[in-house]
XYZ file of C-alpha atoms in Angstrom:
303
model
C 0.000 0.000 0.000
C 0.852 3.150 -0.559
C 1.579 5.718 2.594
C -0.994 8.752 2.695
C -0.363 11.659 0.846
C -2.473 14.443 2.890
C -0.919 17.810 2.668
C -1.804 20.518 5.619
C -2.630 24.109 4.736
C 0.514 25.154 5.879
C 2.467 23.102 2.987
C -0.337 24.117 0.758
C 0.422 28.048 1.039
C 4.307 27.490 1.063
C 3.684 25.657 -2.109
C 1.413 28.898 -3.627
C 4.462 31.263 -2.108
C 6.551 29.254 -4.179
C 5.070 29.288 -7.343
C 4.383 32.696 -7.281
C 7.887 33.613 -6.568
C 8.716 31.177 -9.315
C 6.584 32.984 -11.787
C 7.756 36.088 -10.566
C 11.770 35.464 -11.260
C 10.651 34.426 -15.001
C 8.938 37.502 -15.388
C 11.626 39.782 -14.087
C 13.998 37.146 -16.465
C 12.034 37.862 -19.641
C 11.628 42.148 -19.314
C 14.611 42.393 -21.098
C 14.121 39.724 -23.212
C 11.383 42.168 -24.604
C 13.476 44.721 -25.547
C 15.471 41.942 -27.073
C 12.603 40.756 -29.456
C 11.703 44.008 -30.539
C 15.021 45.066 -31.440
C 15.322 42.401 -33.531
C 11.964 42.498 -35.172
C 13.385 46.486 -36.134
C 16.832 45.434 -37.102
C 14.958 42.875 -39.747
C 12.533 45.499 -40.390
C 9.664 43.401 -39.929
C 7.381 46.882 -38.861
C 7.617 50.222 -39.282
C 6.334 53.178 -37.043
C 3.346 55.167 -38.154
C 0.832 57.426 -36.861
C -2.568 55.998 -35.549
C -3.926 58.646 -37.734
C -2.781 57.340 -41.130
C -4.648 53.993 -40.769
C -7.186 53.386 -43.367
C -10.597 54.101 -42.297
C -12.338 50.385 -41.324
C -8.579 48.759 -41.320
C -8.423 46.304 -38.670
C -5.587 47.182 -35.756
C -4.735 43.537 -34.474
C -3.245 43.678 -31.222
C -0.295 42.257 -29.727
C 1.020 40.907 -26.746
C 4.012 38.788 -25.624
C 3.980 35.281 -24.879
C 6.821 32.860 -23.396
C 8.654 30.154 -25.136
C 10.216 27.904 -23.233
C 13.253 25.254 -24.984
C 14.053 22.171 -23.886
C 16.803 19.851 -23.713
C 17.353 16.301 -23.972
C 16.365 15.745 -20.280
C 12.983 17.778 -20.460
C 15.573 20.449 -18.512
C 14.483 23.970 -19.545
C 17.106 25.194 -21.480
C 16.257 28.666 -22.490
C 13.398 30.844 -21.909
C 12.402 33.932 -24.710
C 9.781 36.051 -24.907
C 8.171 36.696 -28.469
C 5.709 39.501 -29.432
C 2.881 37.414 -30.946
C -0.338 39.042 -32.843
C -3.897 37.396 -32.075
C -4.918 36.041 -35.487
C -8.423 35.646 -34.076
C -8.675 39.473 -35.024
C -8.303 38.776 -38.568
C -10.551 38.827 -40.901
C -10.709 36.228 -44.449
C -10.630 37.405 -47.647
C -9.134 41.209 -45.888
C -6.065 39.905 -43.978
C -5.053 36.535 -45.489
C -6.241 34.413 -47.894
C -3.890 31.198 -48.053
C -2.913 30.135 -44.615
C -2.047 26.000 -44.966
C 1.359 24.612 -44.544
C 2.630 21.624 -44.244
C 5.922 19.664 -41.523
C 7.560 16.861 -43.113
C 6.237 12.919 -41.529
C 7.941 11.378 -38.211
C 8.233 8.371 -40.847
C 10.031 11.195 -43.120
C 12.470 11.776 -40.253
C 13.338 8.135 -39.578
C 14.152 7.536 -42.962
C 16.539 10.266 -43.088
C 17.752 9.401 -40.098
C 18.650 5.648 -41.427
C 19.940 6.748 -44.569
C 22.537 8.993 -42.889
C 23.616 6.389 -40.269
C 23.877 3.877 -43.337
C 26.318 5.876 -45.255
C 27.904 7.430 -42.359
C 26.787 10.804 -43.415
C 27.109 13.724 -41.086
C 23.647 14.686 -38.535
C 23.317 18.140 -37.816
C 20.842 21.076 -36.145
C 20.297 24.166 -36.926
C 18.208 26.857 -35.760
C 16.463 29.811 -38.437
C 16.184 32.540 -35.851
C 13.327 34.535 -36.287
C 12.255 31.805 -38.911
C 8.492 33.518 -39.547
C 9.737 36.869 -39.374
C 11.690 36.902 -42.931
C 8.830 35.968 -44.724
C 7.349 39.207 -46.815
C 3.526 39.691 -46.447
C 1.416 40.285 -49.510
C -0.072 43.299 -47.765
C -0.101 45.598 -45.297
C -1.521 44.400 -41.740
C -1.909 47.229 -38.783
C -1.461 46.255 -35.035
C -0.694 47.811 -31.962
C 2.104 47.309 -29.531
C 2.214 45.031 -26.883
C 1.889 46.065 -23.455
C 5.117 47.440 -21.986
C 5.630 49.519 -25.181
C 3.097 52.288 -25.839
C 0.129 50.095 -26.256
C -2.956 52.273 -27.195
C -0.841 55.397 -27.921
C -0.398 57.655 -30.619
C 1.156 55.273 -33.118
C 0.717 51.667 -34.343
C 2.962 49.270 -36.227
C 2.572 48.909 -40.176
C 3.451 45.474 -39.988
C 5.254 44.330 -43.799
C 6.442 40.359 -42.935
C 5.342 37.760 -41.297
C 4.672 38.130 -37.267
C 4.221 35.280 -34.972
C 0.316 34.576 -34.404
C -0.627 36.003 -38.138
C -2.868 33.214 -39.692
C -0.881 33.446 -42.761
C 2.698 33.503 -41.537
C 3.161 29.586 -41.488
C 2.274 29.914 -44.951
C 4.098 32.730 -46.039
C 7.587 31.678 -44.400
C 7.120 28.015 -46.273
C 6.926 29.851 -49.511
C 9.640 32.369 -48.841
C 12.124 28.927 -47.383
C 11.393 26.994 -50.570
C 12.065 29.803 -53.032
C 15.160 30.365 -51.105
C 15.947 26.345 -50.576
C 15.425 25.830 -54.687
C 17.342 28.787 -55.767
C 20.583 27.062 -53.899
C 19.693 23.855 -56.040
C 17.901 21.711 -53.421
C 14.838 19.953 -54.540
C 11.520 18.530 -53.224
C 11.273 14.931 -52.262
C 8.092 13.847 -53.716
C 7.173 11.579 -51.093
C 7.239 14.158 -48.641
C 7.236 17.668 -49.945
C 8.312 19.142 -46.707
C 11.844 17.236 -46.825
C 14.884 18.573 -49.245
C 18.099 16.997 -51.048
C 20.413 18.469 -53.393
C 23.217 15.975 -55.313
C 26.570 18.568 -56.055
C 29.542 17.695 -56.557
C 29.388 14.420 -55.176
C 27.999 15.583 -52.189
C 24.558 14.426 -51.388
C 22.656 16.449 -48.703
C 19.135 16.401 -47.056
C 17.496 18.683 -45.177
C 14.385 17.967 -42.911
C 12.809 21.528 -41.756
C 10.036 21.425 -39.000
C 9.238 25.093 -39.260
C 12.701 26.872 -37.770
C 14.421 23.424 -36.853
C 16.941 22.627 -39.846
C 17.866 18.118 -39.639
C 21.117 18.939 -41.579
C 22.426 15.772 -43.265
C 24.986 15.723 -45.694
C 28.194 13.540 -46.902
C 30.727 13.185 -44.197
C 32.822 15.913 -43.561
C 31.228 18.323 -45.682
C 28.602 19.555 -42.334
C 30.586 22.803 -41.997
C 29.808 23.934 -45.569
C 26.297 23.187 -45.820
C 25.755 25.105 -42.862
C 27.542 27.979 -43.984
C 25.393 28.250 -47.338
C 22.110 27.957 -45.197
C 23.693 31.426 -43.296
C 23.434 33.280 -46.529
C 20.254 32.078 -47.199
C 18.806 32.367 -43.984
C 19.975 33.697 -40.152
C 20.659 30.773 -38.781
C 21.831 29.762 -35.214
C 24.627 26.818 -35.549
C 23.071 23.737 -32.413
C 26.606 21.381 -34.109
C 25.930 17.264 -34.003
C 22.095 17.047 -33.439
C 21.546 15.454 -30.274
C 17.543 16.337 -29.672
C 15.318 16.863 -32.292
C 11.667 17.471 -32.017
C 11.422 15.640 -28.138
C 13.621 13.078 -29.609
C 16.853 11.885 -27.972
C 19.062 11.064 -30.846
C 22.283 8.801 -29.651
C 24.828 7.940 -32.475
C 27.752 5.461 -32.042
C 29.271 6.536 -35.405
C 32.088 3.887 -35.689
C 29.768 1.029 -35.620
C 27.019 2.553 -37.512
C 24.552 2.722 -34.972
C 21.666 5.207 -33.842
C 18.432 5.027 -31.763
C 15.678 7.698 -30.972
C 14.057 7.898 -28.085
C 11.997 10.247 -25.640
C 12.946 9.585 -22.341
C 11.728 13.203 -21.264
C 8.604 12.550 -22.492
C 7.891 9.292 -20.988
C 9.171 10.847 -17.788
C 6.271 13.246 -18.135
C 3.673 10.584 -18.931
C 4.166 8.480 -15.971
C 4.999 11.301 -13.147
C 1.613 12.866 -14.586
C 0.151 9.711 -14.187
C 1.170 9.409 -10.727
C 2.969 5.904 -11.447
C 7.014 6.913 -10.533
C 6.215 4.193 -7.651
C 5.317 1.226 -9.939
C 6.978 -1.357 -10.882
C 9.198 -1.472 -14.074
C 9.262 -4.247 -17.358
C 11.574 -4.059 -19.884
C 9.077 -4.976 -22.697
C 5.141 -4.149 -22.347
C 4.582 -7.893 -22.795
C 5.244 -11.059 -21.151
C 7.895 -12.315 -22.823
C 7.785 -15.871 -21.078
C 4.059 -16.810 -22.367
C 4.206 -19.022 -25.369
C 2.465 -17.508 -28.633
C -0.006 -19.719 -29.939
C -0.424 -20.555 -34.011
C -3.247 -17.932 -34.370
C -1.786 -15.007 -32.425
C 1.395 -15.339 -34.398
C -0.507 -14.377 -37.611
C -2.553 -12.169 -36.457
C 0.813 -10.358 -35.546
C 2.110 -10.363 -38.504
């Protein structure tokens, strides 16, 4: 049996002190961070400044407001946290402020096969990062919103926003289209399996990429890493992770000299049973009894 888990009111408010002070040091954390994000959405001139006054009469303003993203490592660790000024798409309107909006992530079965075919041939496994991935995208017209809080919100001016802002309904869309133009104009092409994975064959190198949105699976002919990566930066701003060890919650462990590799989620799993209240249970290493005979019938209706 398990022993009694009752918690006294006295725990119970230490545990509320705690998580409000907790809350409280990632707030104070992320106020620059802010200042950080806006700067950069300036520098790549993703908005301009304009008086409130020169928006067109029945224009939508779409507000703003910041939001927290929180990375990951390996371990389900938090490894970085960053604020980003997001719009709320629900303030758009069809037909005024976007028309197209689908876009597509390559397949998990997309990943694994690029993940066999470079421990096959011993190609290289890399990560990169497109920073500000959505946010180099041009729009195909002019949306109007107003700052988030912290920076004039309400005031006198509003941003004439020209690319692609985080929370737009569009700007999945939009950045695909601007990444593949970019992607085929350096030669790569489109599998036609799975649309949303690249190769390129030059010069005896052989090189595939597998984007999910601003995560770059770089895998190309050994030795050869460093150069692809250095063509992506003049396509795109990218932020160098080096051998990909965690890609999309997945663990990825390589033993290169005898060719092999295994993905796994042991974060995730970690989640699933403390959630699930079961970090006291007993453990199996296979879900199955592996000491009951398999009868005739249950054989093939396994395979």
């Amino acid at each position: 049996m398990r022993a009694s888990s009752t918690v006294s009111h006295q725990e119970l408010d230490l545990l509320r002190q705690y998580e409000f002070l907790s809350i409280l040091l990632i707030v104070l954390r992320l106020v620059p961070d802010t200042h950080t994000e806006m700067e950069q959405l300036w520098r790549l001139k993703v908005f301009e400044e304009v008086p409130r006054s020169e928006v067109p009469e029945g224009e939508p303003i779409i507000p703003t407001h910041f939001v927290t993203k929180k990375k990951l490592n390996q371990f389900g660790l938090v490894k970085q946290y960053k604020a980003r000024c997001v719009a709320n798409g629900k303030r758009q309107i069809p037909g005024v402020s976007f028309d197209e909006h689908a876009s597509s992530t390559p397949s998990l079965d997309s990943v694994r096969a690029s993940l066999a075919i470079a421990n096959h041939f011993d190609m290289d496994i890399d990560l990169v990062d497109i920073v500000g991935a959505y946010t180099h995208a041009p729009l195909d017209r002019v949306i109007y919103c107003d700052w988030p809080l912290g920076f004039d919100k309400g005031g006198p001016t509003v941003m004439k926003v020209n690319k692609a802002l985080y929370g737009f309904v569009q700007s999945g869309r939009k950045y695909q289209d601007d990444r593949n133009i970019k992607l085929e104009g350096a030669g790569y092409k489109q599998n036609p399996m799975d649309t949303s994975v690249f190769y390129r064959r030059h010069e005896k190198v052989l090189t595939i990429l597998v984007p999910y949105v601003d995560n770059f699976l770089v895998i190309s002919t050994k030795g050869t890493a460093k150069k692809i990566k250095e063509e992506l930066a003049q396509l795109f701003e990218i932020k160098d992770e080096g051998e990909a060890k965690f890609y999309l919650g997945m663990m990825i462990t390589r033993n290169r000299p005898q060719k092999q590799l295994t993905i796994s989620m042991p974060a995730y799993i970690k989640g699933i049973v403390q959630r699930a209240d079961l970090s006291w249970a007993k453990t199996a290493s296979t879900p199955m009894s592996h000491t009951q005979p398999m009868s005739r019938a249950n054989r093939r209706r396994r395979h």
